[in-house]
Amino acid sequence: MAGMIGQLRSVVVDCPDPRALAGFYAELLGLPLIEDNSDGDDWVVLGGAPGHQPRLAFQKAPDLREPRWPDPERPQQFHLDVTVDDIEAAEQAALALGARRLPGEGDGFRVYADPAGHPFCLCWD
């Protein structure tokens, strides 16, 4: 590879209620909400200023069709893998925040949905 074209600025998630979903991921990942980079309830940013990783943003999409794992008619669109030390404790904490278990797990991961229906995995080594 000759060189880098750019750096990842943000992972952006479309959702009906950006502030609520940002609150879920702020608790799940321990990332601060950055009001200076947010725009009311339509664009909410976690993590830091551009160039500081990780950075996760949430964008208002009022008519978003919720993904249905593993239904190919309503695909997952994206997902995050979150590394945890203790899967049982992490699962209980995620469920308490509003996540729900989805079908699917394998050697080292379990599948969940966030409160807006986006799949994510809790992973362990």
Short mmCIF file of N, CA, C and O in Angstrom, two decimals:
data_model
loop_
_atom_site.label_atom_id
_atom_site.label_comp_id
_atom_site.label_asym_id
_atom_site.label_seq_id
_atom_site.Cartn_x
_atom_site.Cartn_y
_atom_site.Cartn_z
N MET A 1 0.84 -1.17 0.00
CA MET A 1 0.00 0.00 0.00
C MET A 1 0.90 1.24 0.00
O MET A 1 1.79 1.37 0.82
N ALA A 2 0.64 2.16 -0.89
CA ALA A 2 1.48 3.34 -1.07
C ALA A 2 1.37 4.33 0.08
O ALA A 2 2.33 4.98 0.43
N GLY A 3 0.22 4.48 0.63
CA GLY A 3 0.04 5.43 1.73
C GLY A 3 -1.42 5.53 2.10
O GLY A 3 -2.29 4.98 1.44
N MET A 4 -1.65 6.27 3.13
CA MET A 4 -3.00 6.43 3.63
C MET A 4 -3.69 7.54 2.86
O MET A 4 -3.13 8.61 2.65
N ILE A 5 -4.92 7.30 2.44
CA ILE A 5 -5.71 8.33 1.78
C ILE A 5 -6.35 9.24 2.80
O ILE A 5 -6.47 10.45 2.60
N GLY A 6 -6.78 8.69 3.90
CA GLY A 6 -7.42 9.49 4.94
C GLY A 6 -7.50 8.71 6.23
O GLY A 6 -7.05 7.57 6.30
N GLN A 7 -8.08 9.33 7.25
CA GLN A 7 -8.26 8.69 8.55
C GLN A 7 -9.75 8.62 8.85
O GLN A 7 -10.51 9.54 8.49
N LEU A 8 -10.14 7.58 9.50
CA LEU A 8 -11.53 7.46 9.92
C LEU A 8 -11.88 8.62 10.84
O LEU A 8 -11.20 8.88 11.82
N ARG A 9 -12.94 9.34 10.50
CA ARG A 9 -13.38 10.46 11.32
C ARG A 9 -14.42 10.01 12.31
O ARG A 9 -14.33 10.27 13.50
N SER A 10 -15.45 9.32 11.81
CA SER A 10 -16.55 8.88 12.66
C SER A 10 -17.20 7.66 12.04
O SER A 10 -17.22 7.52 10.83
N VAL A 11 -17.77 6.85 12.87
CA VAL A 11 -18.75 5.86 12.42
C VAL A 11 -20.09 6.50 12.73
O VAL A 11 -20.34 6.92 13.86
N VAL A 12 -20.95 6.63 11.70
CA VAL A 12 -22.22 7.32 11.86
C VAL A 12 -23.36 6.32 11.76
O VAL A 12 -23.42 5.52 10.84
N VAL A 13 -24.25 6.39 12.74
CA VAL A 13 -25.38 5.47 12.83
C VAL A 13 -26.67 6.26 12.62
O VAL A 13 -26.93 7.21 13.35
N ASP A 14 -27.45 5.88 11.62
CA ASP A 14 -28.78 6.45 11.44
C ASP A 14 -29.72 5.84 12.46
O ASP A 14 -29.67 4.62 12.70
N CYS A 15 -30.60 6.66 13.05
CA CYS A 15 -31.55 6.15 14.04
C CYS A 15 -32.65 7.18 14.27
O CYS A 15 -32.47 8.36 13.97
N PRO A 16 -33.80 6.76 14.77
CA PRO A 16 -34.90 7.69 15.01
C PRO A 16 -34.65 8.70 16.13
O PRO A 16 -35.14 9.81 16.09
N ASP A 17 -33.88 8.32 17.16
CA ASP A 17 -33.65 9.18 18.32
C ASP A 17 -32.15 9.20 18.66
O ASP A 17 -31.69 8.42 19.50
N PRO A 18 -31.38 10.08 17.99
CA PRO A 18 -29.93 10.09 18.19
C PRO A 18 -29.48 10.28 19.63
O PRO A 18 -28.55 9.62 20.08
N ARG A 19 -30.12 11.15 20.37
CA ARG A 19 -29.67 11.40 21.75
C ARG A 19 -29.87 10.16 22.62
O ARG A 19 -29.01 9.80 23.42
N ALA A 20 -31.00 9.48 22.46
CA ALA A 20 -31.25 8.28 23.26
C ALA A 20 -30.27 7.16 22.90
O ALA A 20 -29.72 6.51 23.79
N LEU A 21 -30.04 6.94 21.61
CA LEU A 21 -29.13 5.87 21.22
C LEU A 21 -27.69 6.22 21.60
O LEU A 21 -26.93 5.35 22.02
N ALA A 22 -27.32 7.50 21.51
CA ALA A 22 -25.99 7.92 21.96
C ALA A 22 -25.83 7.65 23.46
O ALA A 22 -24.77 7.21 23.90
N GLY A 23 -26.89 7.88 24.24
CA GLY A 23 -26.83 7.58 25.66
C GLY A 23 -26.58 6.11 25.93
O GLY A 23 -25.80 5.74 26.81
N PHE A 24 -27.23 5.24 25.15
CA PHE A 24 -27.02 3.79 25.27
C PHE A 24 -25.55 3.46 25.02
O PHE A 24 -24.89 2.79 25.82
N TYR A 25 -24.98 3.94 23.89
CA TYR A 25 -23.59 3.61 23.56
C TYR A 25 -22.59 4.33 24.47
O TYR A 25 -21.50 3.80 24.70
N ALA A 26 -22.93 5.49 25.00
CA ALA A 26 -22.05 6.15 25.96
C ALA A 26 -21.86 5.26 27.18
O ALA A 26 -20.74 5.10 27.68
N GLU A 27 -22.93 4.65 27.66
CA GLU A 27 -22.85 3.75 28.82
C GLU A 27 -22.17 2.44 28.45
O GLU A 27 -21.33 1.93 29.19
N LEU A 28 -22.51 1.87 27.28
CA LEU A 28 -21.96 0.58 26.87
C LEU A 28 -20.45 0.67 26.65
O LEU A 28 -19.70 -0.23 27.05
N LEU A 29 -19.98 1.76 26.03
CA LEU A 29 -18.58 1.87 25.64
C LEU A 29 -17.74 2.81 26.51
O LEU A 29 -16.53 2.89 26.34
N GLY A 30 -18.38 3.55 27.42
CA GLY A 30 -17.65 4.48 28.27
C GLY A 30 -17.09 5.68 27.50
O GLY A 30 -16.05 6.21 27.86
N LEU A 31 -17.80 6.10 26.45
CA LEU A 31 -17.37 7.26 25.66
C LEU A 31 -18.16 8.49 26.09
O LEU A 31 -19.38 8.42 26.27
N PRO A 32 -17.50 9.64 26.19
CA PRO A 32 -18.22 10.86 26.58
C PRO A 32 -19.03 11.44 25.43
O PRO A 32 -18.64 11.33 24.27
N LEU A 33 -20.14 12.07 25.76
CA LEU A 33 -20.93 12.81 24.78
C LEU A 33 -20.24 14.15 24.57
O LEU A 33 -19.88 14.82 25.53
N ILE A 34 -20.04 14.53 23.32
CA ILE A 34 -19.32 15.76 22.98
C ILE A 34 -20.33 16.77 22.43
O ILE A 34 -20.63 16.79 21.25
N GLU A 35 -20.86 17.61 23.32
CA GLU A 35 -21.89 18.59 22.92
C GLU A 35 -21.36 19.57 21.88
O GLU A 35 -22.11 19.99 21.00
N ASP A 36 -20.07 19.95 21.96
CA ASP A 36 -19.52 20.91 21.01
C ASP A 36 -19.57 20.40 19.57
O ASP A 36 -19.59 21.20 18.63
N ASN A 37 -19.56 19.09 19.38
CA ASN A 37 -19.62 18.50 18.04
C ASN A 37 -21.01 18.00 17.69
O ASN A 37 -21.22 17.49 16.60
N SER A 38 -21.95 18.13 18.62
CA SER A 38 -23.31 17.67 18.39
C SER A 38 -24.18 18.84 17.92
O SER A 38 -23.79 20.00 18.04
N ASP A 39 -25.35 18.50 17.36
CA ASP A 39 -26.27 19.52 16.87
C ASP A 39 -27.67 19.18 17.40
O ASP A 39 -28.46 18.52 16.72
N GLY A 40 -27.91 19.60 18.62
CA GLY A 40 -29.22 19.34 19.24
C GLY A 40 -29.50 17.85 19.35
O GLY A 40 -28.65 17.08 19.79
N ASP A 41 -30.70 17.47 18.92
CA ASP A 41 -31.09 16.06 18.97
C ASP A 41 -30.99 15.39 17.61
O ASP A 41 -31.36 14.23 17.46
N ASP A 42 -30.51 16.11 16.57
CA ASP A 42 -30.43 15.55 15.22
C ASP A 42 -29.07 14.93 14.90
O ASP A 42 -28.96 14.09 14.02
N TRP A 43 -28.02 15.33 15.60
CA TRP A 43 -26.66 14.83 15.37
C TRP A 43 -25.96 14.84 16.71
O TRP A 43 -25.73 15.90 17.30
N VAL A 44 -25.63 13.65 17.22
CA VAL A 44 -25.02 13.53 18.55
C VAL A 44 -23.73 12.74 18.40
O VAL A 44 -23.70 11.69 17.76
N VAL A 45 -22.65 13.26 19.00
CA VAL A 45 -21.32 12.66 18.84
C VAL A 45 -20.79 12.19 20.19
O VAL A 45 -20.87 12.90 21.19
N LEU A 46 -20.21 10.99 20.17
CA LEU A 46 -19.49 10.44 21.31
C LEU A 46 -18.03 10.33 20.96
O LEU A 46 -17.67 10.09 19.81
N GLY A 47 -17.17 10.48 21.93
CA GLY A 47 -15.75 10.17 21.76
C GLY A 47 -14.83 11.34 21.85
O GLY A 47 -14.05 11.46 22.77
N GLY A 48 -14.87 12.24 20.88
CA GLY A 48 -13.95 13.36 20.89
C GLY A 48 -14.06 14.18 19.64
O GLY A 48 -14.88 13.93 18.77
N ALA A 49 -13.19 15.15 19.54
CA ALA A 49 -13.14 16.02 18.35
C ALA A 49 -12.67 15.21 17.15
O ALA A 49 -12.06 14.15 17.31
N PRO A 50 -12.92 15.69 15.92
CA PRO A 50 -12.42 14.97 14.74
C PRO A 50 -10.93 14.67 14.88
O PRO A 50 -10.16 15.51 15.34
N GLY A 51 -10.55 13.47 14.50
CA GLY A 51 -9.16 13.05 14.61
C GLY A 51 -8.84 12.31 15.89
O GLY A 51 -7.76 11.76 16.04
N HIS A 52 -9.77 12.29 16.85
CA HIS A 52 -9.57 11.55 18.10
C HIS A 52 -10.47 10.33 18.09
O HIS A 52 -11.69 10.46 18.02
N GLN A 53 -9.88 9.16 18.15
CA GLN A 53 -10.64 7.93 18.09
C GLN A 53 -10.77 7.30 19.46
O GLN A 53 -9.92 7.54 20.29
N PRO A 54 -11.76 6.47 19.69
CA PRO A 54 -12.87 6.20 18.77
C PRO A 54 -13.87 7.35 18.79
O PRO A 54 -13.96 8.09 19.77
N ARG A 55 -14.61 7.49 17.71
CA ARG A 55 -15.61 8.53 17.56
C ARG A 55 -16.84 7.90 16.92
O ARG A 55 -16.75 7.31 15.85
N LEU A 56 -17.97 8.03 17.57
CA LEU A 56 -19.21 7.42 17.11
C LEU A 56 -20.27 8.52 17.09
O LEU A 56 -20.44 9.23 18.08
N ALA A 57 -20.94 8.70 15.95
CA ALA A 57 -21.95 9.74 15.80
C ALA A 57 -23.30 9.12 15.47
O ALA A 57 -23.38 8.05 14.86
N PHE A 58 -24.36 9.81 15.85
CA PHE A 58 -25.72 9.34 15.64
C PHE A 58 -26.49 10.44 14.91
O PHE A 58 -26.50 11.59 15.33
N GLN A 59 -27.14 10.05 13.81
CA GLN A 59 -27.81 10.99 12.93
C GLN A 59 -29.30 10.65 12.84
O GLN A 59 -29.66 9.48 12.68
N LYS A 60 -30.15 11.67 12.93
CA LYS A 60 -31.60 11.45 12.94
C LYS A 60 -32.06 10.91 11.58
O LYS A 60 -31.77 11.48 10.54
N ALA A 61 -32.78 9.81 11.62
CA ALA A 61 -33.40 9.19 10.45
C ALA A 61 -34.78 8.70 10.90
O ALA A 61 -34.96 7.55 11.29
N PRO A 62 -35.78 9.60 10.89
CA PRO A 62 -37.08 9.28 11.48
C PRO A 62 -37.81 8.10 10.82
O PRO A 62 -38.59 7.43 11.47
N ASP A 63 -37.55 7.83 9.55
CA ASP A 63 -38.26 6.75 8.85
C ASP A 63 -37.41 5.50 8.67
O ASP A 63 -37.71 4.66 7.82
N LEU A 64 -36.37 5.37 9.46
CA LEU A 64 -35.47 4.22 9.35
C LEU A 64 -36.23 2.91 9.57
O LEU A 64 -37.01 2.79 10.52
N ARG A 65 -36.02 1.95 8.70
CA ARG A 65 -36.57 0.61 8.89
C ARG A 65 -35.59 -0.19 9.73
O ARG A 65 -34.46 -0.41 9.33
N GLU A 66 -36.04 -0.61 10.90
CA GLU A 66 -35.19 -1.35 11.84
C GLU A 66 -34.67 -2.64 11.19
O GLU A 66 -35.42 -3.37 10.56
N PRO A 67 -33.37 -2.91 11.33
CA PRO A 67 -32.82 -4.17 10.84
C PRO A 67 -33.45 -5.36 11.58
O PRO A 67 -33.85 -5.23 12.73
N ARG A 68 -33.53 -6.50 10.91
CA ARG A 68 -34.06 -7.73 11.52
C ARG A 68 -33.03 -8.84 11.31
O ARG A 68 -32.97 -9.44 10.26
N TRP A 69 -32.22 -9.07 12.30
CA TRP A 69 -31.19 -10.12 12.23
C TRP A 69 -31.82 -11.48 12.33
O TRP A 69 -32.68 -11.66 13.20
N PRO A 70 -31.51 -12.44 11.51
CA PRO A 70 -30.63 -12.42 10.34
C PRO A 70 -31.41 -12.32 9.01
O PRO A 70 -30.98 -12.85 8.00
N ASP A 71 -32.55 -11.68 8.98
CA ASP A 71 -33.42 -11.56 7.81
C ASP A 71 -32.76 -10.73 6.70
O ASP A 71 -32.52 -9.54 6.88
N PRO A 72 -32.48 -11.32 5.52
CA PRO A 72 -31.82 -10.58 4.44
C PRO A 72 -32.71 -9.49 3.83
O PRO A 72 -32.21 -8.59 3.17
N GLU A 73 -34.02 -9.55 4.07
CA GLU A 73 -34.91 -8.50 3.57
C GLU A 73 -34.73 -7.19 4.35
O GLU A 73 -35.08 -6.12 3.85
N ARG A 74 -34.25 -7.28 5.58
CA ARG A 74 -33.97 -6.10 6.40
C ARG A 74 -32.59 -6.30 7.02
O ARG A 74 -32.48 -6.61 8.19
N PRO A 75 -31.53 -6.12 6.22
CA PRO A 75 -30.17 -6.45 6.68
C PRO A 75 -29.68 -5.55 7.80
O PRO A 75 -30.23 -4.49 8.05
N GLN A 76 -28.60 -6.03 8.42
CA GLN A 76 -28.07 -5.34 9.60
C GLN A 76 -27.50 -3.97 9.30
O GLN A 76 -27.39 -3.15 10.19
N GLN A 77 -27.11 -3.65 8.09
CA GLN A 77 -26.60 -2.35 7.67
C GLN A 77 -25.19 -2.08 8.19
O GLN A 77 -24.37 -1.54 7.47
N PHE A 78 -24.90 -2.38 9.38
CA PHE A 78 -23.58 -2.25 10.00
C PHE A 78 -23.67 -2.96 11.33
O PHE A 78 -24.76 -3.27 11.80
N HIS A 79 -22.54 -3.24 11.94
CA HIS A 79 -22.57 -3.65 13.35
C HIS A 79 -21.21 -3.33 13.98
O HIS A 79 -20.23 -3.15 13.28
N LEU A 80 -21.24 -3.22 15.29
CA LEU A 80 -20.02 -2.99 16.06
C LEU A 80 -19.68 -4.26 16.82
O LEU A 80 -20.57 -4.94 17.32
N ASP A 81 -18.39 -4.55 16.89
CA ASP A 81 -17.89 -5.61 17.76
C ASP A 81 -17.29 -4.94 18.98
O ASP A 81 -16.45 -4.04 18.85
N VAL A 82 -17.74 -5.35 20.15
CA VAL A 82 -17.30 -4.75 21.41
C VAL A 82 -16.60 -5.84 22.23
O VAL A 82 -17.21 -6.85 22.57
N THR A 83 -15.32 -5.64 22.52
CA THR A 83 -14.55 -6.62 23.29
C THR A 83 -14.85 -6.46 24.78
O THR A 83 -14.85 -5.34 25.29
N VAL A 84 -15.11 -7.59 25.45
CA VAL A 84 -15.42 -7.57 26.89
C VAL A 84 -14.54 -8.59 27.61
O VAL A 84 -14.07 -9.55 27.01
N ASP A 85 -14.32 -8.36 28.91
CA ASP A 85 -13.53 -9.30 29.72
C ASP A 85 -14.39 -10.44 30.24
O ASP A 85 -13.95 -11.58 30.31
N ASP A 86 -15.63 -10.14 30.64
CA ASP A 86 -16.52 -11.12 31.25
C ASP A 86 -17.86 -11.05 30.52
O ASP A 86 -18.64 -10.12 30.73
N ILE A 87 -18.13 -12.03 29.67
CA ILE A 87 -19.33 -11.99 28.83
C ILE A 87 -20.61 -11.98 29.65
O ILE A 87 -21.56 -11.28 29.32
N GLU A 88 -20.65 -12.73 30.73
CA GLU A 88 -21.89 -12.78 31.52
C GLU A 88 -22.20 -11.43 32.16
O GLU A 88 -23.33 -10.95 32.10
N ALA A 89 -21.19 -10.80 32.74
CA ALA A 89 -21.39 -9.49 33.35
C ALA A 89 -21.70 -8.43 32.28
O ALA A 89 -22.58 -7.58 32.46
N ALA A 90 -21.01 -8.52 31.15
CA ALA A 90 -21.23 -7.56 30.07
C ALA A 90 -22.64 -7.72 29.49
O ALA A 90 -23.31 -6.72 29.20
N GLU A 91 -23.08 -8.95 29.34
CA GLU A 91 -24.43 -9.18 28.83
C GLU A 91 -25.47 -8.58 29.76
O GLU A 91 -26.39 -7.88 29.31
N GLN A 92 -25.35 -8.82 31.05
CA GLN A 92 -26.32 -8.27 32.01
C GLN A 92 -26.33 -6.75 31.96
O GLN A 92 -27.39 -6.13 31.99
N ALA A 93 -25.15 -6.14 31.86
CA ALA A 93 -25.07 -4.67 31.80
C ALA A 93 -25.70 -4.14 30.51
O ALA A 93 -26.44 -3.15 30.54
N ALA A 94 -25.43 -4.80 29.39
CA ALA A 94 -26.00 -4.36 28.11
C ALA A 94 -27.52 -4.50 28.11
O ALA A 94 -28.24 -3.61 27.66
N LEU A 95 -28.02 -5.62 28.65
CA LEU A 95 -29.47 -5.82 28.72
C LEU A 95 -30.12 -4.77 29.62
O LEU A 95 -31.20 -4.25 29.30
N ALA A 96 -29.45 -4.42 30.71
CA ALA A 96 -29.99 -3.41 31.62
C ALA A 96 -30.06 -2.04 30.96
O ALA A 96 -30.91 -1.22 31.31
N LEU A 97 -29.19 -1.80 29.97
CA LEU A 97 -29.20 -0.53 29.24
C LEU A 97 -30.28 -0.48 28.16
O LEU A 97 -30.53 0.57 27.59
N GLY A 98 -30.88 -1.63 27.85
CA GLY A 98 -31.92 -1.66 26.82
C GLY A 98 -31.60 -2.52 25.62
O GLY A 98 -32.38 -2.58 24.67
N ALA A 99 -30.45 -3.20 25.64
CA ALA A 99 -30.13 -4.13 24.55
C ALA A 99 -31.02 -5.36 24.67
O ALA A 99 -31.62 -5.61 25.72
N ARG A 100 -31.10 -6.13 23.59
CA ARG A 100 -31.78 -7.41 23.65
C ARG A 100 -30.97 -8.44 22.86
O ARG A 100 -30.30 -8.10 21.90
N ARG A 101 -31.02 -9.69 23.33
CA ARG A 101 -30.31 -10.78 22.65
C ARG A 101 -30.99 -11.07 21.33
O ARG A 101 -32.21 -11.03 21.20
N LEU A 102 -30.17 -11.40 20.33
CA LEU A 102 -30.66 -11.83 19.02
C LEU A 102 -30.17 -13.25 18.78
O LEU A 102 -29.20 -13.69 19.40
N PRO A 103 -30.80 -13.95 17.86
CA PRO A 103 -30.29 -15.27 17.51
C PRO A 103 -28.87 -15.14 16.95
O PRO A 103 -28.59 -14.19 16.21
N GLY A 104 -28.03 -16.03 17.31
CA GLY A 104 -26.69 -16.04 16.76
C GLY A 104 -25.63 -15.86 17.82
O GLY A 104 -25.70 -14.94 18.63
N GLU A 105 -24.70 -16.77 17.82
CA GLU A 105 -23.52 -16.67 18.65
C GLU A 105 -22.53 -17.68 18.12
O GLU A 105 -22.87 -18.56 17.34
N GLY A 106 -21.30 -17.50 18.48
CA GLY A 106 -20.26 -18.41 18.02
C GLY A 106 -19.15 -18.48 19.04
O GLY A 106 -19.30 -18.03 20.18
N ASP A 107 -18.04 -18.99 18.60
CA ASP A 107 -16.88 -19.12 19.47
C ASP A 107 -16.31 -17.73 19.73
O ASP A 107 -15.63 -17.17 18.88
N GLY A 108 -16.67 -17.14 20.85
CA GLY A 108 -16.14 -15.84 21.22
C GLY A 108 -17.03 -14.65 20.94
O GLY A 108 -16.59 -13.52 21.06
N PHE A 109 -18.30 -14.87 20.58
CA PHE A 109 -19.19 -13.73 20.39
C PHE A 109 -20.65 -14.11 20.60
O PHE A 109 -21.03 -15.26 20.44
N ARG A 110 -21.46 -13.11 20.99
CA ARG A 110 -22.91 -13.21 21.07
C ARG A 110 -23.49 -11.98 20.38
O ARG A 110 -22.90 -10.90 20.42
N VAL A 111 -24.68 -12.13 19.79
CA VAL A 111 -25.30 -11.07 19.01
C VAL A 111 -26.44 -10.43 19.80
O VAL A 111 -27.23 -11.14 20.44
N TYR A 112 -26.52 -9.10 19.74
CA TYR A 112 -27.53 -8.32 20.45
C TYR A 112 -28.06 -7.24 19.51
O TYR A 112 -27.48 -6.97 18.46
N ALA A 113 -29.14 -6.59 19.93
CA ALA A 113 -29.62 -5.39 19.25
C ALA A 113 -29.60 -4.24 20.23
O ALA A 113 -29.91 -4.41 21.41
N ASP A 114 -29.22 -3.06 19.74
CA ASP A 114 -29.30 -1.86 20.56
C ASP A 114 -30.77 -1.43 20.64
O ASP A 114 -31.63 -2.04 20.00
N PRO A 115 -31.10 -0.39 21.41
CA PRO A 115 -32.50 0.00 21.55
C PRO A 115 -33.19 0.41 20.24
O PRO A 115 -34.42 0.36 20.15
N ALA A 116 -32.42 0.78 19.20
CA ALA A 116 -33.01 1.13 17.90
C ALA A 116 -33.01 -0.05 16.94
O ALA A 116 -33.42 0.09 15.80
N GLY A 117 -32.54 -1.23 17.40
CA GLY A 117 -32.57 -2.43 16.58
C GLY A 117 -31.31 -2.76 15.82
O GLY A 117 -31.26 -3.77 15.13
N HIS A 118 -30.25 -1.94 15.94
CA HIS A 118 -29.00 -2.23 15.24
C HIS A 118 -28.27 -3.38 15.94
O HIS A 118 -28.02 -3.31 17.14
N PRO A 119 -27.89 -4.41 15.19
CA PRO A 119 -27.12 -5.51 15.79
C PRO A 119 -25.72 -5.07 16.23
O PRO A 119 -25.12 -4.20 15.61
N PHE A 120 -25.25 -5.65 17.31
CA PHE A 120 -23.86 -5.52 17.72
C PHE A 120 -23.47 -6.81 18.41
O PHE A 120 -24.33 -7.60 18.81
N CYS A 121 -22.17 -7.05 18.50
CA CYS A 121 -21.68 -8.27 19.13
C CYS A 121 -20.85 -7.93 20.36
O CYS A 121 -20.07 -6.99 20.35
N LEU A 122 -21.04 -8.71 21.41
CA LEU A 122 -20.12 -8.70 22.53
C LEU A 122 -19.16 -9.85 22.27
O LEU A 122 -19.59 -11.00 22.05
N CYS A 123 -17.86 -9.54 22.28
CA CYS A 123 -16.83 -10.50 21.91
C CYS A 123 -15.84 -10.70 23.05
O CYS A 123 -15.61 -9.77 23.83
N TRP A 124 -15.30 -11.87 23.13
CA TRP A 124 -14.26 -12.16 24.12
C TRP A 124 -13.26 -13.10 23.50
O TRP A 124 -13.55 -13.80 22.54
N ASP A 125 -12.04 -13.09 24.04
CA ASP A 125 -10.98 -13.96 23.52
C ASP A 125 -10.95 -15.26 24.23
O ASP A 125 -11.35 -15.42 25.32
#
